[in-house]
């Protein structure tokens, strides 16, 4: 049975970032990920610039790989009212296909061990974790990081509270070829029962990722019909879809997305990224939050392994720091979603913001953090 200092379950942004950080600190790290790299994931593919200095410190500079600089937000309501505003901090457009692969290659170069198989159980006993994979292999570690995404069979095994609550959201993502789409712009566009984001990636493709309720989606036969009959109710999105050439054979989807509060520590496992808490995509900050949460966890784990920080103190510090850093953003995301999905309120909000654009900038700042180093 192979033993590691740290095992990370999930090889997305949070898992890969933590793996690089901890391996650079001299620890033996293993990452368990279901699928080999590279592969696409359902994601907005917009990274807030707040995490770029930290990624550079880990040896990953997105500017070296053709990432797109974004400094403008275009917002439209379901009825077609449009507003444009300059982003206070700005962001970077890069696909998960490219970014995850870059981080994976960096992690391998740092000596991280990868196993491309799912973990089906995690047990903690006498200060040691035991993990069992779908292939029946067993591993042990001093620390486990949960970074397996929005929803996983492990959530049931760990009896996490949120998994027992109803989740009524579906996400759809695809890449498109579109002539003349501005590279420096990220779009946020409402439609009846949902909203979607548009931004350019390093390949030149435009990523369109939207979130919708089951109540809205189930009235249509499939994604094509839903796009034609519901998403295209927004005039801006109607024009976009009419001009766009799909680059995927079929859109990617994720069902049962939950925005219910989660605990950042469960059964002594430190949860990172979407596994710890999911911010509404309209806030455009989920990728940065994943990276930042990995940084917080990695620094405390390093203190635990190297400096003798007690486990209780490490878990308490992570829980406190995570809540202080992200809880207000998650709350703001829920409030903002409620506002923008209400047709009357969103139209009124646009009317106010047109008169006072600083209101939108303030809302953006409230859902984003400051640059981390």
Coordinates of C-alpha atoms in Angstrom, one line a residue:
X1 CA 0.0 0.0 0.0
X2 CA 1.6 3.2 -1.2
X3 CA 1.8 6.2 1.2
X4 CA 2.0 9.9 0.4
X5 CA 2.2 13.0 2.5
X6 CA -0.8 14.5 0.7
X7 CA -3.4 12.9 -1.6
X8 CA -5.5 15.2 -3.7
X9 CA -8.8 13.8 -5.0
X10 CA -9.6 15.7 -8.2
X11 CA -7.3 17.2 -10.7
X12 CA -9.1 20.4 -11.7
X13 CA -7.8 23.9 -11.0
X14 CA -7.8 23.6 -7.2
X15 CA -6.3 20.1 -7.1
X16 CA -3.5 20.9 -9.6
X17 CA -2.7 24.2 -8.0
X18 CA -2.4 22.6 -4.5
X19 CA -0.3 19.7 -6.0
X20 CA 2.2 22.1 -7.5
X21 CA 2.4 24.3 -4.4
X22 CA 3.0 21.3 -2.0
X23 CA 5.4 19.5 -4.3
X24 CA 7.5 22.7 -4.6
X25 CA 7.5 22.7 -0.8
X26 CA 9.1 19.3 -0.9
X27 CA 6.2 17.0 0.0
X28 CA 5.2 13.7 -1.7
X29 CA 1.9 14.4 -3.5
X30 CA -0.5 12.2 -5.4
X31 CA -3.4 13.4 -7.5
X32 CA -6.3 11.1 -8.4
X33 CA -8.2 12.3 -11.5
X34 CA -10.8 10.4 -13.5
X35 CA -9.7 11.4 -17.0
X36 CA -6.3 11.9 -18.6
X37 CA -5.4 15.4 -19.8
X38 CA -6.2 17.3 -21.8
X39 CA -10.0 17.4 -21.7
X40 CA -12.7 20.0 -21.8
X41 CA -14.8 20.9 -18.7
X42 CA -18.0 22.8 -18.2
X43 CA -16.7 26.2 -17.1
X44 CA -16.9 29.9 -17.9
X45 CA -13.2 30.0 -18.8
X46 CA -12.6 33.4 -17.4
X47 CA -9.9 33.8 -14.7
X48 CA -9.9 36.9 -12.6
X49 CA -6.5 38.6 -12.6
X50 CA -6.3 38.4 -8.8
X51 CA -4.6 35.0 -9.0
X52 CA -2.1 35.6 -11.8
X53 CA 0.8 36.7 -9.6
X54 CA 0.4 33.5 -7.5
X55 CA 0.3 31.3 -10.6
X56 CA 3.5 32.9 -11.9
X57 CA 5.1 32.1 -8.5
X58 CA 4.2 28.5 -9.1
X59 CA 5.9 28.6 -12.5
X60 CA 2.8 29.1 -14.7
X61 CA 2.5 32.4 -16.7
X62 CA -0.7 32.4 -18.7
X63 CA 0.6 35.1 -21.0
X64 CA 3.1 32.7 -22.3
X65 CA 0.4 30.5 -23.7
X66 CA -1.8 32.9 -25.6
X67 CA -4.3 33.7 -22.9
X68 CA -6.6 36.6 -23.8
X69 CA -6.6 39.8 -21.8
X70 CA -10.1 40.9 -20.8
X71 CA -11.0 44.3 -19.4
X72 CA -14.6 44.9 -20.5
X73 CA -17.9 43.5 -19.4
X74 CA -21.0 43.5 -21.6
X75 CA -24.3 42.8 -19.8
X76 CA -27.7 42.3 -21.4
X77 CA -31.1 41.6 -19.9
X78 CA -33.5 39.0 -21.3
X79 CA -35.4 41.8 -23.1
X80 CA -32.3 43.1 -24.8
X81 CA -31.3 46.1 -22.6
X82 CA -27.5 46.4 -22.9
X83 CA -24.8 47.9 -20.7
X84 CA -21.0 47.9 -21.0
X85 CA -18.5 48.8 -18.3
X86 CA -14.8 48.5 -17.8
X87 CA -13.7 45.8 -15.3
X88 CA -11.9 47.2 -12.2
X89 CA -9.3 44.4 -12.1
X90 CA -9.8 42.6 -15.3
X91 CA -9.4 38.9 -16.2
X92 CA -7.9 36.4 -18.6
X93 CA -9.6 34.1 -21.1
X94 CA -8.2 30.6 -21.4
X95 CA -9.9 27.3 -21.9
X96 CA -9.9 24.6 -19.2
X97 CA -8.6 22.3 -21.9
X98 CA -5.4 24.3 -22.1
X99 CA -5.1 25.6 -18.5
X100 CA -5.6 22.2 -16.8
X101 CA -3.1 20.6 -19.2
X102 CA -0.5 23.4 -18.4
X103 CA -0.9 22.9 -14.7
X104 CA -0.8 19.1 -15.1
X105 CA 2.5 19.4 -17.0
X106 CA 3.9 21.7 -14.3
X107 CA 2.8 19.3 -11.6
X108 CA 4.5 16.4 -13.3
X109 CA 7.7 18.4 -13.6
X110 CA 7.5 19.1 -9.9
X111 CA 7.4 15.3 -9.2
X112 CA 3.6 14.9 -8.5
X113 CA 2.3 11.3 -8.9
X114 CA -0.9 11.0 -11.0
X115 CA -3.4 8.1 -11.0
X116 CA -6.2 8.4 -13.6
X117 CA -8.9 6.6 -11.7
X118 CA -11.8 7.5 -9.4
X119 CA -11.7 7.4 -5.6
X120 CA -14.7 5.6 -4.2
X121 CA -14.1 5.8 -0.5
X122 CA -12.1 7.8 2.0
X123 CA -11.7 6.7 5.7
X124 CA -9.8 8.5 8.5
X125 CA -8.5 6.5 11.4
X126 CA -5.6 7.2 13.9
X127 CA -4.4 10.3 12.0
X128 CA -4.1 8.4 8.7
X129 CA -6.4 8.5 5.7
X130 CA -7.1 5.3 3.6
X131 CA -8.4 5.7 0.1
X132 CA -9.8 3.0 -2.2
X133 CA -10.2 3.5 -5.9
X134 CA -12.6 2.1 -8.4
X135 CA -9.9 -0.5 -9.4
X136 CA -9.6 -1.7 -5.9
X137 CA -6.3 -0.1 -5.2
X138 CA -5.6 1.3 -1.7
X139 CA -3.4 4.2 -0.7
X140 CA -2.7 6.0 2.6
X141 CA -1.7 9.6 3.4
X142 CA -1.3 12.1 6.2
X143 CA -3.6 14.7 4.5
X144 CA -6.4 14.6 2.0
X145 CA -7.6 17.5 -0.1
X146 CA -11.1 17.2 -1.7
X147 CA -11.0 18.9 -5.1
X148 CA -13.3 16.7 -7.1
X149 CA -15.7 19.4 -8.3
X150 CA -19.3 20.4 -7.8
X151 CA -20.8 16.9 -7.1
X152 CA -19.4 13.4 -6.6
X153 CA -20.3 10.0 -5.2
X154 CA -17.9 10.8 -2.4
X155 CA -20.3 13.5 -1.1
X156 CA -22.8 10.7 -0.3
X157 CA -20.1 8.5 1.2
X158 CA -19.0 11.4 3.4
X159 CA -22.7 12.2 4.2
X160 CA -22.4 15.9 3.3
X161 CA -25.5 17.9 4.1
X162 CA -25.8 19.7 0.7
X163 CA -26.1 16.4 -1.2
X164 CA -29.4 15.7 0.4
X165 CA -31.0 18.9 -0.8
X166 CA -32.7 19.4 -4.1
X167 CA -30.6 20.9 -6.9
X168 CA -32.4 22.3 -9.8
X169 CA -29.7 23.7 -12.1
X170 CA -28.2 22.5 -15.4
X171 CA -25.1 23.9 -17.1
X172 CA -24.3 23.8 -20.8
X173 CA -21.0 24.7 -22.5
X174 CA -19.7 24.7 -26.0
X175 CA -17.0 26.5 -28.1
X176 CA -17.9 28.5 -31.2
X177 CA -16.1 30.2 -34.1
X178 CA -17.4 33.8 -34.4
X179 CA -16.0 36.5 -36.6
X180 CA -15.4 39.9 -35.0
X181 CA -16.0 38.9 -31.4
X182 CA -14.0 41.4 -29.3
X183 CA -11.2 39.6 -27.4
X184 CA -11.1 42.0 -24.5
X185 CA -14.7 41.5 -23.6
X186 CA -16.5 39.0 -21.3
X187 CA -20.3 39.0 -21.7
X188 CA -23.0 38.2 -19.2
X189 CA -26.4 37.7 -20.8
X190 CA -29.8 36.9 -19.3
X191 CA -32.6 34.8 -20.8
X192 CA -35.8 33.5 -19.3
X193 CA -34.8 31.0 -16.5
X194 CA -31.1 31.4 -16.9
X195 CA -28.0 33.4 -17.9
X196 CA -24.8 32.7 -19.9
X197 CA -21.3 34.0 -20.3
X198 CA -19.3 34.7 -23.5
X199 CA -15.6 35.1 -23.7
X200 CA -12.7 34.4 -26.1
X201 CA -10.1 31.7 -25.3
X202 CA -6.5 31.2 -26.3
X203 CA -7.4 29.2 -29.4
X204 CA -9.6 32.1 -30.8
X205 CA -12.8 30.1 -30.0
X206 CA -15.5 31.8 -28.1
X207 CA -16.7 29.9 -25.0
X208 CA -20.5 30.0 -24.4
X209 CA -21.4 28.5 -21.0
X210 CA -24.9 29.0 -19.5
X211 CA -26.8 28.0 -16.5
X212 CA -30.6 27.3 -16.5
X213 CA -33.2 25.9 -14.3
X214 CA -34.7 22.4 -14.9
X215 CA -38.2 24.0 -14.9
X216 CA -37.1 26.1 -17.9
X217 CA -35.2 23.4 -19.8
X218 CA -37.6 20.5 -19.5
X219 CA -40.2 22.3 -21.6
X220 CA -38.0 21.8 -24.7
X221 CA -36.9 18.6 -26.4
X222 CA -33.2 19.1 -26.4
X223 CA -30.4 21.7 -26.2
X224 CA -30.9 22.8 -29.8
X225 CA -34.6 23.5 -29.2
X226 CA -33.8 25.2 -26.0
X227 CA -31.2 27.5 -27.6
X228 CA -33.7 28.4 -30.4
X229 CA -36.8 28.9 -28.3
X230 CA -35.5 30.2 -24.9
X231 CA -31.9 31.3 -25.0
X232 CA -32.5 33.2 -28.3
X233 CA -35.2 35.2 -26.5
X234 CA -32.4 37.5 -25.6
X235 CA -31.8 39.5 -28.9
X236 CA -28.0 39.6 -28.3
X237 CA -27.8 35.8 -27.8
X238 CA -30.1 35.2 -30.8
X239 CA -27.7 37.1 -33.0
X240 CA -24.7 35.4 -31.5
X241 CA -26.1 31.9 -32.1
X242 CA -27.1 32.8 -35.6
X243 CA -23.6 33.8 -36.6
X244 CA -21.7 31.2 -34.5
X245 CA -20.2 28.0 -35.9
X246 CA -20.2 25.2 -33.3
X247 CA -16.8 23.6 -32.7
X248 CA -18.0 20.7 -30.5
X249 CA -19.9 17.7 -31.9
X250 CA -22.2 18.1 -28.9
X251 CA -22.3 20.6 -26.0
X252 CA -21.0 19.5 -22.7
X253 CA -23.5 19.4 -19.8
X254 CA -23.6 19.1 -16.0
X255 CA -26.8 18.3 -14.1
X256 CA -27.9 18.8 -10.5
X257 CA -25.6 21.8 -9.8
X258 CA -26.0 22.8 -6.2
X259 CA -25.4 26.3 -4.8
X260 CA -26.3 25.3 -1.2
X261 CA -23.7 26.1 1.4
X262 CA -21.0 23.5 2.0
X263 CA -18.5 23.0 4.7
X264 CA -14.8 23.6 3.9
X265 CA -13.7 20.8 6.2
X266 CA -15.5 17.4 6.2
X267 CA -14.2 14.3 8.1
X268 CA -10.8 16.0 8.4
X269 CA -10.7 16.5 4.6
X270 CA -9.8 20.0 3.4
X271 CA -12.2 20.9 0.6
X272 CA -11.0 23.3 -2.2
X273 CA -12.6 24.9 -5.2
X274 CA -16.2 24.0 -6.1
X275 CA -16.0 21.1 -3.6
X276 CA -15.9 23.7 -0.8
X277 CA -18.4 26.1 -2.2
X278 CA -19.8 27.1 -5.6
X279 CA -20.2 30.8 -6.6
X280 CA -22.8 31.7 -9.2
X281 CA -21.1 31.8 -12.7
X282 CA -22.4 35.3 -13.3
X283 CA -19.9 36.5 -10.8
X284 CA -17.0 35.4 -13.1
X285 CA -14.8 34.4 -10.2
X286 CA -15.1 30.6 -9.7
X287 CA -11.8 29.8 -11.3
X288 CA -9.9 32.4 -9.2
X289 CA -11.6 31.1 -6.1
X290 CA -10.5 27.6 -6.8
X291 CA -6.8 28.7 -7.2
X292 CA -7.0 30.9 -4.1
X293 CA -8.6 28.2 -1.9
X294 CA -5.8 25.8 -3.0
X295 CA -3.2 28.4 -1.9
X296 CA -4.8 28.8 1.6
X297 CA -5.0 25.0 2.1
X298 CA -1.5 24.4 0.8
X299 CA 0.1 26.9 3.2
X300 CA -1.6 25.4 6.2
X301 CA -0.8 21.8 5.1
X302 CA 2.8 22.8 4.7
X303 CA 2.8 24.2 8.3
X304 CA 1.2 20.9 9.5
X305 CA 3.7 18.7 7.8
X306 CA 6.9 20.8 8.2
X307 CA 6.4 22.8 11.4
X308 CA 4.2 20.5 13.5
X309 CA 1.0 22.5 13.4
X310 CA -1.7 20.4 15.1
X311 CA -4.4 18.9 12.9
X312 CA -7.2 20.6 14.9
X313 CA -5.5 24.0 14.6
X314 CA -4.9 23.5 10.9
X315 CA -8.5 22.6 10.2
X316 CA -9.8 25.5 12.4
X317 CA -7.5 27.9 10.6
X318 CA -8.6 26.7 7.2
X319 CA -12.2 26.9 8.0
X320 CA -11.8 30.4 9.4
X321 CA -9.7 31.7 6.6
X322 CA -11.9 30.1 3.9
X323 CA -15.1 31.7 5.4
X324 CA -13.4 35.1 5.8
X325 CA -12.1 35.0 2.3
X326 CA -15.1 33.6 0.3
X327 CA -18.4 33.5 2.3
X328 CA -19.3 37.1 1.5
X329 CA -18.6 36.5 -2.2
X330 CA -20.9 33.5 -2.2
X331 CA -23.6 35.4 -0.4
X332 CA -23.3 38.3 -2.9
X333 CA -23.5 35.8 -5.8
X334 CA -26.8 34.4 -4.5
X335 CA -28.3 37.9 -4.1
X336 CA -27.0 39.0 -7.5
X337 CA -28.5 35.9 -9.2
X338 CA -31.9 36.5 -7.6
X339 CA -31.8 40.1 -8.9
X340 CA -30.8 39.3 -12.4
X341 CA -33.1 36.3 -12.9
X342 CA -36.1 38.5 -12.0
X343 CA -37.3 40.1 -15.3
X344 CA -38.7 43.3 -13.7
X345 CA -36.0 43.8 -11.2
X346 CA -33.2 43.2 -13.7
X347 CA -34.7 45.8 -16.1
X348 CA -35.0 48.3 -13.2
X349 CA -31.4 47.5 -12.1
X350 CA -30.2 48.3 -15.7
X351 CA -32.0 51.6 -15.6
X352 CA -30.3 52.6 -12.3
X353 CA -26.9 51.3 -13.5
X354 CA -27.1 53.3 -16.7
X355 CA -27.5 56.5 -14.6
X356 CA -24.9 55.4 -12.1
X357 CA -22.3 52.9 -13.7
X358 CA -20.3 52.9 -10.5
X359 CA -23.0 50.6 -9.0
X360 CA -22.1 47.8 -11.3
X361 CA -18.4 48.2 -10.6
X362 CA -19.0 48.1 -6.9
X363 CA -21.0 44.8 -7.4
X364 CA -18.1 43.4 -9.4
X365 CA -15.6 44.3 -6.7
X366 CA -17.8 42.7 -4.0
X367 CA -17.6 39.3 -5.8
X368 CA -13.9 39.5 -6.6
X369 CA -10.8 39.5 -4.3
X370 CA -7.6 41.5 -4.3
X371 CA -4.5 40.3 -6.1
X372 CA -2.8 37.5 -4.1
X373 CA 1.0 37.0 -4.0

